[in-house]
Coordinates of N, CA, C and O in Angstrom, one line a residue:
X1 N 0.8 -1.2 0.0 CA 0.0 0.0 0.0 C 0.9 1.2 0.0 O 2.0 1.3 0.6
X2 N 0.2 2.4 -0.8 CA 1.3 3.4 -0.8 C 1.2 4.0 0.0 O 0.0 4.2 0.3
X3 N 2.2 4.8 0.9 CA 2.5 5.5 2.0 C 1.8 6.7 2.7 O 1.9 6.8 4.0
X4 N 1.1 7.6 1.7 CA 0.1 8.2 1.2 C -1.4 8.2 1.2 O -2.1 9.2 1.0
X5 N -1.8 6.2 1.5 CA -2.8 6.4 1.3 C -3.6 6.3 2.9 O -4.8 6.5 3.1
X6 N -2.3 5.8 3.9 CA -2.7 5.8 5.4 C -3.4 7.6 5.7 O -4.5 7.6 6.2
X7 N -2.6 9.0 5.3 CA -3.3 10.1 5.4 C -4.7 10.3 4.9 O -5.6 10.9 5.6
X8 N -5.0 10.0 3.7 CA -6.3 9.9 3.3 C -7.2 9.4 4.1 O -8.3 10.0 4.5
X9 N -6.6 8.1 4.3 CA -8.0 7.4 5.0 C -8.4 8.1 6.1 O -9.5 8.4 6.3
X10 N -7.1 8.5 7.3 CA -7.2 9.3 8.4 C -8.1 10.5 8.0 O -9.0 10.9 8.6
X11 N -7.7 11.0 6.9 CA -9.0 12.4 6.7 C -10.2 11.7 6.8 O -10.9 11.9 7.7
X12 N -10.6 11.0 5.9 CA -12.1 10.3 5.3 C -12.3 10.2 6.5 O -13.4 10.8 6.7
X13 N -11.8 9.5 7.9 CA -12.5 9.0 9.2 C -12.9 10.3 10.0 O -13.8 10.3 10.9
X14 N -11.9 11.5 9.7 CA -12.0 12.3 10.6 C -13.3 13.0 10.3 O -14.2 13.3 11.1
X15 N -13.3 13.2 8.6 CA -14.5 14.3 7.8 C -15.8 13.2 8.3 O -16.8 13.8 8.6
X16 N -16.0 11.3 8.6 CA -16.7 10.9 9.1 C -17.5 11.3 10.4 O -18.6 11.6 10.6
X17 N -16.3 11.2 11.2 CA -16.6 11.6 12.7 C -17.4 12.7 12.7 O -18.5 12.7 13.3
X18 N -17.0 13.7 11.9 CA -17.7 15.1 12.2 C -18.7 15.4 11.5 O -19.2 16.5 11.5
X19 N -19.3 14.2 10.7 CA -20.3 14.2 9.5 C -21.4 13.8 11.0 O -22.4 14.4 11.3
X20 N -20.7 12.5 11.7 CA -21.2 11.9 12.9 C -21.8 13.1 14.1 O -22.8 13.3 14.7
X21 N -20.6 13.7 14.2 CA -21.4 14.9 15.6 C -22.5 15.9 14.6 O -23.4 16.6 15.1
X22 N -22.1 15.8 13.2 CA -23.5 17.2 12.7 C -25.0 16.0 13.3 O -25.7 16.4 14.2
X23 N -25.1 15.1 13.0 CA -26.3 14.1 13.2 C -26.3 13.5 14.6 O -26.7 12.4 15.1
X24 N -25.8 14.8 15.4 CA -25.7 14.3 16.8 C -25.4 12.6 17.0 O -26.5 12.0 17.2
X25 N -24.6 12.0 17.1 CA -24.1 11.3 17.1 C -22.8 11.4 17.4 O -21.9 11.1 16.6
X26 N -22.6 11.8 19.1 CA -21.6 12.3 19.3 C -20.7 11.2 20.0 O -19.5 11.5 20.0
X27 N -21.0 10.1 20.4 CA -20.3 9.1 21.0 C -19.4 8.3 19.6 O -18.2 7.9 19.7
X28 N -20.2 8.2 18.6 CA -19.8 7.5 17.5 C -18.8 8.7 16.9 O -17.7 8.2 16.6
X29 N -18.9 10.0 16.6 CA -18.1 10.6 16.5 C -16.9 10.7 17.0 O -16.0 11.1 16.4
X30 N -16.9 10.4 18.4 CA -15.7 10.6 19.0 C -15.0 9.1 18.7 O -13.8 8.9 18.4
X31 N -15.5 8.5 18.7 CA -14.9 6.8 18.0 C -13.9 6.9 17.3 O -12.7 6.7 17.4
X32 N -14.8 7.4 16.3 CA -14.2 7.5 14.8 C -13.1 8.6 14.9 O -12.0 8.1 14.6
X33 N -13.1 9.8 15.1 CA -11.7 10.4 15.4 C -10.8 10.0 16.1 O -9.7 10.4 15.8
X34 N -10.9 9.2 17.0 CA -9.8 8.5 18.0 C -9.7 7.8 17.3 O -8.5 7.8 17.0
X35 N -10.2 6.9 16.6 CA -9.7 5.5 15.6 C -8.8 6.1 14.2 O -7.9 5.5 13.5
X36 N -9.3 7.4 14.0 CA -8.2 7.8 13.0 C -7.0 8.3 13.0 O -6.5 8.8 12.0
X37 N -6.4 8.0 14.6 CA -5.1 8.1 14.8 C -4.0 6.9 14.4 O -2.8 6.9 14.3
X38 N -5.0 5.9 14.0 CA -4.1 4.3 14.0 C -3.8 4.8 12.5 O -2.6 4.6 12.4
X39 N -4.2 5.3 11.5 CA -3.9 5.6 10.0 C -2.4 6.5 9.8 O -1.4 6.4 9.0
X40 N -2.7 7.5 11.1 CA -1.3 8.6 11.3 C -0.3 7.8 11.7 O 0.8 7.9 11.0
X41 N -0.3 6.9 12.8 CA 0.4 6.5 13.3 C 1.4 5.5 12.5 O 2.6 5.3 12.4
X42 N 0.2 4.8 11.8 CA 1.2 3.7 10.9 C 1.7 4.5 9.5 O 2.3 4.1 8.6
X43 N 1.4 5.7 9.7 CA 2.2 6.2 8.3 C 3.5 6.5 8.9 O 4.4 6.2 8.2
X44 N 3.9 7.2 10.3 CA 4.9 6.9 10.7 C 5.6 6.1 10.8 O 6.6 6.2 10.2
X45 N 5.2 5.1 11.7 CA 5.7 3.6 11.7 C 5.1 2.6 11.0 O 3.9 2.3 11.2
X46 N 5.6 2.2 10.4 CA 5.0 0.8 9.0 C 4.8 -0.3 9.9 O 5.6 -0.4 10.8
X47 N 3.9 -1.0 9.8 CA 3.5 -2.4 10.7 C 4.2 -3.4 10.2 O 4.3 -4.2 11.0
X48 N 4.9 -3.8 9.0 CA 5.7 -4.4 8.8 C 7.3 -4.4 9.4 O 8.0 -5.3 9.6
X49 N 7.3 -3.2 9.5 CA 8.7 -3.1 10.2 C 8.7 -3.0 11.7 O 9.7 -3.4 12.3
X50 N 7.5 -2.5 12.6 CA 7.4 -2.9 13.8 C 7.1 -4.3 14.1 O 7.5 -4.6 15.3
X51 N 6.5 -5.2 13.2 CA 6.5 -6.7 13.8 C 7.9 -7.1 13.4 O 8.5 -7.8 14.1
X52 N 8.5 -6.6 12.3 CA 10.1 -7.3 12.6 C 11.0 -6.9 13.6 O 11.9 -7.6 14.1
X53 N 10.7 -5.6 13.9 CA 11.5 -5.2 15.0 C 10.8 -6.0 16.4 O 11.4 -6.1 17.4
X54 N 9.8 -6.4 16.5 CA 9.0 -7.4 17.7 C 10.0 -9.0 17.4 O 10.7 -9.5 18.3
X55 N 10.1 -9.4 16.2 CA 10.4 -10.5 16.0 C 12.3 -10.6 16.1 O 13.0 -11.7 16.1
X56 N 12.8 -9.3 16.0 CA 14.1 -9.7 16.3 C 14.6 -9.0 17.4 O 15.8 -9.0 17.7
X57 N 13.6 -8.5 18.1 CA 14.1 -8.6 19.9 C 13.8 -9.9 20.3 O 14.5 -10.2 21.2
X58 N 13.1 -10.9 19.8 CA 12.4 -12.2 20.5 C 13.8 -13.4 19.6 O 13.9 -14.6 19.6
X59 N 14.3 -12.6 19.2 CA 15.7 -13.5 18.1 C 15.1 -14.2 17.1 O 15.6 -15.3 16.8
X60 N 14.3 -14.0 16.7 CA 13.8 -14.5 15.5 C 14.0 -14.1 14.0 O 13.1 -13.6 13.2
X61 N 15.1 -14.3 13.8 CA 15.8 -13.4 12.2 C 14.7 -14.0 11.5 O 14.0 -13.2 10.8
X62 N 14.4 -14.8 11.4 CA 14.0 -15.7 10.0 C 12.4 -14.8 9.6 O 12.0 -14.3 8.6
X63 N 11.9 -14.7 11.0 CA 10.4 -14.6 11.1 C 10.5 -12.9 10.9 O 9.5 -12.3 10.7
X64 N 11.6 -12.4 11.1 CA 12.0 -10.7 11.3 C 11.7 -10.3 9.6 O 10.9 -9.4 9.2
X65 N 12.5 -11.3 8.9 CA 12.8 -11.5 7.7 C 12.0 -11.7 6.9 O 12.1 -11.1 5.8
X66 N 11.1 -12.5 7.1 CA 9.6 -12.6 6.1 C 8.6 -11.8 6.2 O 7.6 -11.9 5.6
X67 N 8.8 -10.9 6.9 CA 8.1 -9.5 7.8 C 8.3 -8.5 6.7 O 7.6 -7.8 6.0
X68 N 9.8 -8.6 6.6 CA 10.1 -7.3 5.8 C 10.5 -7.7 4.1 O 11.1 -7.0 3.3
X69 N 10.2 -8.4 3.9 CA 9.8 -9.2 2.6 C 8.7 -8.8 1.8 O 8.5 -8.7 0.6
X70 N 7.9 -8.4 3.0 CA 6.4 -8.1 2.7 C 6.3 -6.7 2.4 O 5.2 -6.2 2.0
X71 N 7.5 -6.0 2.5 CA 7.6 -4.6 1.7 C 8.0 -4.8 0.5 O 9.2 -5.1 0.5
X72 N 7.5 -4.8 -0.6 CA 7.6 -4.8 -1.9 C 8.4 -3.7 -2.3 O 9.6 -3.8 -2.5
X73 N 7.6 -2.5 -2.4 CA 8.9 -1.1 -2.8 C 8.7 -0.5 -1.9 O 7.6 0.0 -1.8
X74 N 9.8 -0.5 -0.8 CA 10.0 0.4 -0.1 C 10.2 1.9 -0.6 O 9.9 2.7 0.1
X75 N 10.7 2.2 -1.5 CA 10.2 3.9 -1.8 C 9.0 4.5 -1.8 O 8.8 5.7 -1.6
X76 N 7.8 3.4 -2.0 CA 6.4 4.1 -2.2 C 5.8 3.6 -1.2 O 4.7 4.1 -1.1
X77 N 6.3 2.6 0.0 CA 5.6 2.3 1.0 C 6.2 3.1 2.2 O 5.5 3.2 3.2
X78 N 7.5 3.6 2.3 CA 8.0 3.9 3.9 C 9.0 5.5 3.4 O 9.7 5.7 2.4
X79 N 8.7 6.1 4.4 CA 8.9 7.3 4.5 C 10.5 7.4 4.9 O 10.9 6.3 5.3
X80 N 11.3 8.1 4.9 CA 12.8 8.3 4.9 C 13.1 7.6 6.3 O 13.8 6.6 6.2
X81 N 12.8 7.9 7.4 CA 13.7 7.2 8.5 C 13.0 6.0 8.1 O 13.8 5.1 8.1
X82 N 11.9 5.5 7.8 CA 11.3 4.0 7.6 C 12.3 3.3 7.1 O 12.8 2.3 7.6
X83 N 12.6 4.0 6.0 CA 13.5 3.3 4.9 C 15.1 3.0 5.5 O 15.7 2.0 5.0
X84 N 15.6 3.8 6.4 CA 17.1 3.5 7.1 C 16.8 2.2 8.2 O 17.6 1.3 8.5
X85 N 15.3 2.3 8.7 CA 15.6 1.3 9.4 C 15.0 0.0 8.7 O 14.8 -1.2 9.1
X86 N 14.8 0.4 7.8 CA 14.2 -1.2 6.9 C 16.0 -1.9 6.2 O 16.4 -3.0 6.3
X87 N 16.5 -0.7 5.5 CA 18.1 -1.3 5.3 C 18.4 -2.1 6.9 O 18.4 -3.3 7.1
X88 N 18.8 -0.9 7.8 CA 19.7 -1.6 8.9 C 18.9 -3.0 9.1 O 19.6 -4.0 8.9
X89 N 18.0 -3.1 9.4 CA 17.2 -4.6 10.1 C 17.8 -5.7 8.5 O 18.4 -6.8 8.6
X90 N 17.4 -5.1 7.2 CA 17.6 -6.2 6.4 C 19.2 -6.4 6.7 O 19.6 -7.6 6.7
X91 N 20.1 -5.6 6.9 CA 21.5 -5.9 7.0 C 21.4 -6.7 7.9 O 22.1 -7.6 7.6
X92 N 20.9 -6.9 9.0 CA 21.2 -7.7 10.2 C 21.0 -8.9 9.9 O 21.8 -9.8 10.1
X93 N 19.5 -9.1 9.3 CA 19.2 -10.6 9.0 C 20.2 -11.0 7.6 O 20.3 -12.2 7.2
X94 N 20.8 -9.9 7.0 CA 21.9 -10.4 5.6 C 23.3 -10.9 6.1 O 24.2 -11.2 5.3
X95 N 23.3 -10.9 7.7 CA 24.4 -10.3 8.2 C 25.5 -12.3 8.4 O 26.7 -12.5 8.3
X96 N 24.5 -13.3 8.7 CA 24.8 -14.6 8.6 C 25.3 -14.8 7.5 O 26.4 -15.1 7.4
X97 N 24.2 -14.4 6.3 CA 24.4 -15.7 5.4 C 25.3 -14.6 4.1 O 25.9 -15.2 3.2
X98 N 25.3 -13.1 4.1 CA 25.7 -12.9 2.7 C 26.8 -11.3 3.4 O 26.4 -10.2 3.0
X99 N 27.7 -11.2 4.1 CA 28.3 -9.8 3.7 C 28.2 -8.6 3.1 O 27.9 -7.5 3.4
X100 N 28.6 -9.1 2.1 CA 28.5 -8.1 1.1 C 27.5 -7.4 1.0 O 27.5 -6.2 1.0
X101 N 26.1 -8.2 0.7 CA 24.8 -7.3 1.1 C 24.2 -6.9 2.1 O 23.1 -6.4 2.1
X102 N 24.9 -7.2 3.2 CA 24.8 -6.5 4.7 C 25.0 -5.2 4.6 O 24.3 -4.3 4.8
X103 N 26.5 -5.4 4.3 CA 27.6 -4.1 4.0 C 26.8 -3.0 3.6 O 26.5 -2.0 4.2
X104 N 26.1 -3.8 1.6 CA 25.6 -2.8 1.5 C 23.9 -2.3 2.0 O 23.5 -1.2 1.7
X105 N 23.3 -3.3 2.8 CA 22.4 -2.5 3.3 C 22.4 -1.4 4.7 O 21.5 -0.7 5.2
X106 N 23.9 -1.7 5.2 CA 24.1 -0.9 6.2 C 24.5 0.3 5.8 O 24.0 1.3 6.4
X107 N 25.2 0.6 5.0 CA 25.6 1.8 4.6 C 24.6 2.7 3.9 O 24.7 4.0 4.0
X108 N 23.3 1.9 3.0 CA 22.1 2.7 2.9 C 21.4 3.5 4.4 O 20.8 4.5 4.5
X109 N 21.8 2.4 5.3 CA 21.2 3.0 6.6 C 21.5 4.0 7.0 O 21.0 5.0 7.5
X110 N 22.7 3.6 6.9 CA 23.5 5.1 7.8 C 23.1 6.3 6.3 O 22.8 7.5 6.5
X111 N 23.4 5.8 5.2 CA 22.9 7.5 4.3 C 21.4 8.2 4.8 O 21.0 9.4 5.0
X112 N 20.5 6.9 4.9 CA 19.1 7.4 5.2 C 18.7 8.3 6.4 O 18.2 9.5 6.5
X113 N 19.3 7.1 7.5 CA 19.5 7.8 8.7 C 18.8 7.1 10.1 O 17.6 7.0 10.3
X114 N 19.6 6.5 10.9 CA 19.1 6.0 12.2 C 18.8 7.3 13.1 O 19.5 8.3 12.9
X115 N 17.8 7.2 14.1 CA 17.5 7.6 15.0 C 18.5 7.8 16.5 O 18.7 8.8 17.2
X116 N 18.8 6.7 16.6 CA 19.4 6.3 17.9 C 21.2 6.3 17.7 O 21.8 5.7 16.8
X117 N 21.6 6.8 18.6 CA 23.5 6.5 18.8 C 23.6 5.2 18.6 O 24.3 4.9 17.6
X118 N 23.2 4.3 19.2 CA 23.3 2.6 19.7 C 23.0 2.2 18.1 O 23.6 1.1 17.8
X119 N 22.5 2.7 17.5 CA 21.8 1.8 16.2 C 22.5 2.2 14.9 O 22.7 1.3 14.0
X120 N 22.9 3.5 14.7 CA 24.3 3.7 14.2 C 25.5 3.3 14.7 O 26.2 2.8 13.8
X121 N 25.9 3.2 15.9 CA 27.0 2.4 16.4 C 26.6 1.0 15.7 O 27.1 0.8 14.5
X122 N 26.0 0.1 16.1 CA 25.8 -1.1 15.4 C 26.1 -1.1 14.0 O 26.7 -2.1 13.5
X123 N 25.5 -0.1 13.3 CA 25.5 -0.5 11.7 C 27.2 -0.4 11.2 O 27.8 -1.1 10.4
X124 N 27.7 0.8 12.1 CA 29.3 0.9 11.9 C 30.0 -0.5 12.5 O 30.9 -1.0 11.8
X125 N 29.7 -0.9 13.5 CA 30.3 -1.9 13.7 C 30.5 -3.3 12.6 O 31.4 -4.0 12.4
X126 N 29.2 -3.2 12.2 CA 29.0 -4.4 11.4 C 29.6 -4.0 10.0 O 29.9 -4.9 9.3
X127 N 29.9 -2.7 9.4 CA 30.5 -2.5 8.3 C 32.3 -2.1 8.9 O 33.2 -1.7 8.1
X128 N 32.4 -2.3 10.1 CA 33.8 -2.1 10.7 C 34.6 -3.8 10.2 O 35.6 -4.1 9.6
X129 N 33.6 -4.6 10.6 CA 33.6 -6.3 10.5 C 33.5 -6.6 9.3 O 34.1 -7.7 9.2
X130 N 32.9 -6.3 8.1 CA 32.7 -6.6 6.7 C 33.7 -5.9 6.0 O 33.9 -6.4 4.9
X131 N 34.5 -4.7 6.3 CA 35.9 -4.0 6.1 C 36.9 -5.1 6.3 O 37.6 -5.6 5.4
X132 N 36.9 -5.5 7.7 CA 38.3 -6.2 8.0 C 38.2 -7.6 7.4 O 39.3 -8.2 7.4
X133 N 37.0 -8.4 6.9 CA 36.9 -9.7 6.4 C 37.0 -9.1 4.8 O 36.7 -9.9 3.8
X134 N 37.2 -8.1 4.5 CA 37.8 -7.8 3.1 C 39.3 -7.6 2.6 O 39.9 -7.6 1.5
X135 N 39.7 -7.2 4.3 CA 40.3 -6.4 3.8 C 41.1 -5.3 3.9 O 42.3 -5.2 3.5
X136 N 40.6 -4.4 4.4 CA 40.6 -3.1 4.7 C 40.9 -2.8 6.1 O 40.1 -2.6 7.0
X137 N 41.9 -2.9 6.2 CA 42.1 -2.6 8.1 C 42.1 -0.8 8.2 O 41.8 -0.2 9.3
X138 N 42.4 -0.2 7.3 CA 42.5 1.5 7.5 C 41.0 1.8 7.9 O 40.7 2.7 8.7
X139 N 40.1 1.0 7.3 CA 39.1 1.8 7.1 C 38.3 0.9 8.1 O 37.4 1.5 8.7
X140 N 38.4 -0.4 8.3 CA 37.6 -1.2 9.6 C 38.4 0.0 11.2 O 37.7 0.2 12.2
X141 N 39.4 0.3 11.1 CA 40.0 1.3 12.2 C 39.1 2.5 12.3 O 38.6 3.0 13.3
X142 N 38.8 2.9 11.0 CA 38.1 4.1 11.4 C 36.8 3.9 11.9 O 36.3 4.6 12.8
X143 N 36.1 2.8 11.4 CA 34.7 3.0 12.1 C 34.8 2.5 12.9 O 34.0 2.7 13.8
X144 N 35.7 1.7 13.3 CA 35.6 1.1 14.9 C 36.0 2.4 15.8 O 35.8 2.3 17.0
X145 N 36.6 3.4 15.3 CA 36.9 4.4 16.2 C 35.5 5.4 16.6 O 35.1 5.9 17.7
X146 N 34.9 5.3 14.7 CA 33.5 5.7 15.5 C 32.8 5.4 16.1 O 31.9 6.1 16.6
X147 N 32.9 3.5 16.2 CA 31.7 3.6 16.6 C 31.4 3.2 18.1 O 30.3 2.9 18.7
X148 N 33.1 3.3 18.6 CA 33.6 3.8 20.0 C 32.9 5.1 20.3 O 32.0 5.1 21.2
X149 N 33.1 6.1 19.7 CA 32.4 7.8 19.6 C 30.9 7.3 20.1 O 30.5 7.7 21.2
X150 N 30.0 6.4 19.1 CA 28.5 6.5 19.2 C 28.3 5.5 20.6 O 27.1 5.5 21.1
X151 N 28.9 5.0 20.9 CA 28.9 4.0 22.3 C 29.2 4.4 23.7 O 30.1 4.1 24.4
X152 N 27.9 5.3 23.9 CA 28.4 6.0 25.0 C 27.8 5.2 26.2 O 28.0 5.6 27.3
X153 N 27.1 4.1 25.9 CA 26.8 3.5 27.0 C 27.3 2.2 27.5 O 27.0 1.5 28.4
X154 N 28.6 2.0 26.1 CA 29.4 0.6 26.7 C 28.6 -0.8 26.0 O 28.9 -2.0 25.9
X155 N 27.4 -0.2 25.5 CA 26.7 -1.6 24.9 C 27.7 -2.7 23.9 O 27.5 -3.9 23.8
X156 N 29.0 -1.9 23.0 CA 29.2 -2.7 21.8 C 31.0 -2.6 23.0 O 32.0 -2.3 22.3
X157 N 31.3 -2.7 24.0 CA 32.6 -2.3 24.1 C 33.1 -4.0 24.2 O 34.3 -3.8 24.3
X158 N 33.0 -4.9 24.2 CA 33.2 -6.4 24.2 C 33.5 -6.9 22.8 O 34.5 -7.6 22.5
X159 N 32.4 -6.2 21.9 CA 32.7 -6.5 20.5 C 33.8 -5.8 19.5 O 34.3 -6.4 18.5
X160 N 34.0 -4.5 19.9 CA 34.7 -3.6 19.9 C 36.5 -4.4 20.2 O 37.4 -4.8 19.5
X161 N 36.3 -4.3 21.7 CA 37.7 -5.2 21.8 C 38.1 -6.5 21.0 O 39.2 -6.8 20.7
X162 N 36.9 -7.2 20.7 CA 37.3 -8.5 20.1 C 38.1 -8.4 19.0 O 39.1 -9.1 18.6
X163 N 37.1 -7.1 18.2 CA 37.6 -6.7 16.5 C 39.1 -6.3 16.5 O 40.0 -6.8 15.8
X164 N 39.3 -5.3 17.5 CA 40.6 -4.6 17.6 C 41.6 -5.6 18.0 O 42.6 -5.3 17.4
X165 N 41.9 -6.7 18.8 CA 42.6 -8.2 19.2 C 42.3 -8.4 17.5 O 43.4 -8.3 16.9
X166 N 41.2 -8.7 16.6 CA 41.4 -9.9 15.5 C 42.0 -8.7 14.5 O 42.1 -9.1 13.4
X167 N 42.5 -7.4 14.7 CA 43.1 -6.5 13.9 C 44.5 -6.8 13.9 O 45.2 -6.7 12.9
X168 N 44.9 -7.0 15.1 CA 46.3 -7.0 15.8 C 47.2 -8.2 14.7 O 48.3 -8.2 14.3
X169 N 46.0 -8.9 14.5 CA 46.4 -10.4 14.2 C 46.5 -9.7 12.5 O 47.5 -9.8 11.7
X170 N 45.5 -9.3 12.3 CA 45.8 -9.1 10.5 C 46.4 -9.1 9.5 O 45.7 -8.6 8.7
X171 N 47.7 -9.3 8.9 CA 48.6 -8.9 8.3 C 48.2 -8.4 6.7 O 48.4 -9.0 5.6
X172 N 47.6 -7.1 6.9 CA 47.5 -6.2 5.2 C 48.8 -5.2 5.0 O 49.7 -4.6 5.6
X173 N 48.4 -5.3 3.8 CA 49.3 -3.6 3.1 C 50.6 -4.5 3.0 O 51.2 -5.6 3.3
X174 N 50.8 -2.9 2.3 CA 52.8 -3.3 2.0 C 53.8 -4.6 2.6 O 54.9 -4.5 3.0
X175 N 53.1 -5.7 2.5 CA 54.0 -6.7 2.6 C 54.6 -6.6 4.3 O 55.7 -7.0 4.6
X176 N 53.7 -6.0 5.1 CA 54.4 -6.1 6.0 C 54.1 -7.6 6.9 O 53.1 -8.3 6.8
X177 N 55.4 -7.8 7.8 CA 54.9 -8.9 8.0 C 54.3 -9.2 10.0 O 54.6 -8.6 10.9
X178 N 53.7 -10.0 10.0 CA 52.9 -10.1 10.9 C 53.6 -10.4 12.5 O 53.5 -11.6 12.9
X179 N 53.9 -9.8 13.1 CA 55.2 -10.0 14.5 C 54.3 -11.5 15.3 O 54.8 -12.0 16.3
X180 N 53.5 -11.8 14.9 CA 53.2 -13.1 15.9 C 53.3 -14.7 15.3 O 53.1 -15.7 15.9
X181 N 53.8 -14.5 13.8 CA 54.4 -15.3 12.7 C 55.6 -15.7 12.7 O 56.6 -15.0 13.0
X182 N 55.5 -17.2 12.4 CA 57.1 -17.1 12.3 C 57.6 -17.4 11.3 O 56.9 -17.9 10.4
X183 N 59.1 -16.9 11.3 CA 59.8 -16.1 10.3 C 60.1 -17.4 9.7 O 60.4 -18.1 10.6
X184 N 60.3 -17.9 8.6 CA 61.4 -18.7 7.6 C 62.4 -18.0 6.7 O 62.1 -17.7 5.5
X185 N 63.5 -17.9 7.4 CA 64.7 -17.5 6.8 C 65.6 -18.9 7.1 O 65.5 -19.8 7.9
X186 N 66.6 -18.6 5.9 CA 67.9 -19.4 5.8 C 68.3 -20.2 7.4 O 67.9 -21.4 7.5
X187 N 68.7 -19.8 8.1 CA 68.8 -20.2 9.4 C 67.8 -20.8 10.6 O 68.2 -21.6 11.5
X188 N 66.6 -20.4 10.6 CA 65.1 -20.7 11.2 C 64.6 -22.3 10.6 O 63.5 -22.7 11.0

């Protein structure tokens, strides 16, 4: 359904209600305006994306996942923050089985835009982690630096240390070589 058409209906119920108080009918009028708050509200929030966000507090990727499947086009169904948090959640459930399309639905997230420190921290984390299984230790450093910055409450600081320990270990770039390796030279 397009995104658009949740406001309509909310008009149609409201111009109801008050069609309701002209014919005195004021109990049913007040119904009907209070009931045309649920039209506003899910234009804000998409009920597809609030049952996946129900479904992956309860750890249920799979069932999170068939939730948000059920958005066909998100451009014509969800409104701009809708849409960052429909990437970040699809990255999470992409986040097992495919990389690279985590990566990229995290990075849509953060262009669109999370709400919360914690949920930007996460999406960096997870493209901190999809950097260094590429590859890229300069640039897995920087977001892990940010996403130290967006972690002001200590939630990601365990995962954080893990990454920076499996960076230690990494040997990229210029041939350099890895000090916990051992050497084969002539004499060794």
């Amino acid at each position: 359904m397009n995104k658009y058409i949740k406001p309509v209906i909310a008009a149609l119920m409201i111009g109801f209600g008050i069609y309701l108080f002209g014919q005195r009918e004021y109990g049913w009028g007040t119904v009907m305006i209070l009931l045309s708050a649920i039209p506003v509200f899910l234009f804000f929030r998409n009920e597809f994306i609030l049952l996946a966000f129900w479904f992956m507090r309860k750890q249920d990727i799979e069932k999170a996942r068939k939730w948000l499947d059920k958005i066909k086009n998100p451009e014509s169904q969800l409104i701009r923050k809708q849409m960052g948090y429909y990437h970040y959640m699809y990255g999470i459930t992409e986040a097992q089985t495919n990389v690279n399309n985590s990566e990229k639905h995290m990075k849509k997230a953060l262009d669109y835009g999370l709400s919360y420190k914690h949920d930007r921290a996460m999406a960096k984390l997870s493209l901190a982690g999809a950097a260094m299984a590429k590859g890229r230790k300069q640039e897995a450093e920087r977001l892990l630096k940010e996403t130290k910055a967006l972690d002001t409450q200590g939630m990601f600081a365990e995962q954080i240390k893990m990454m920076e320990q499996q960076m230690k270990k990494v040997n990229v770039g210029r041939n350099l070589q890895n000090p916990n390796m051992r050497r084969k030279g002539k004499y060794f």
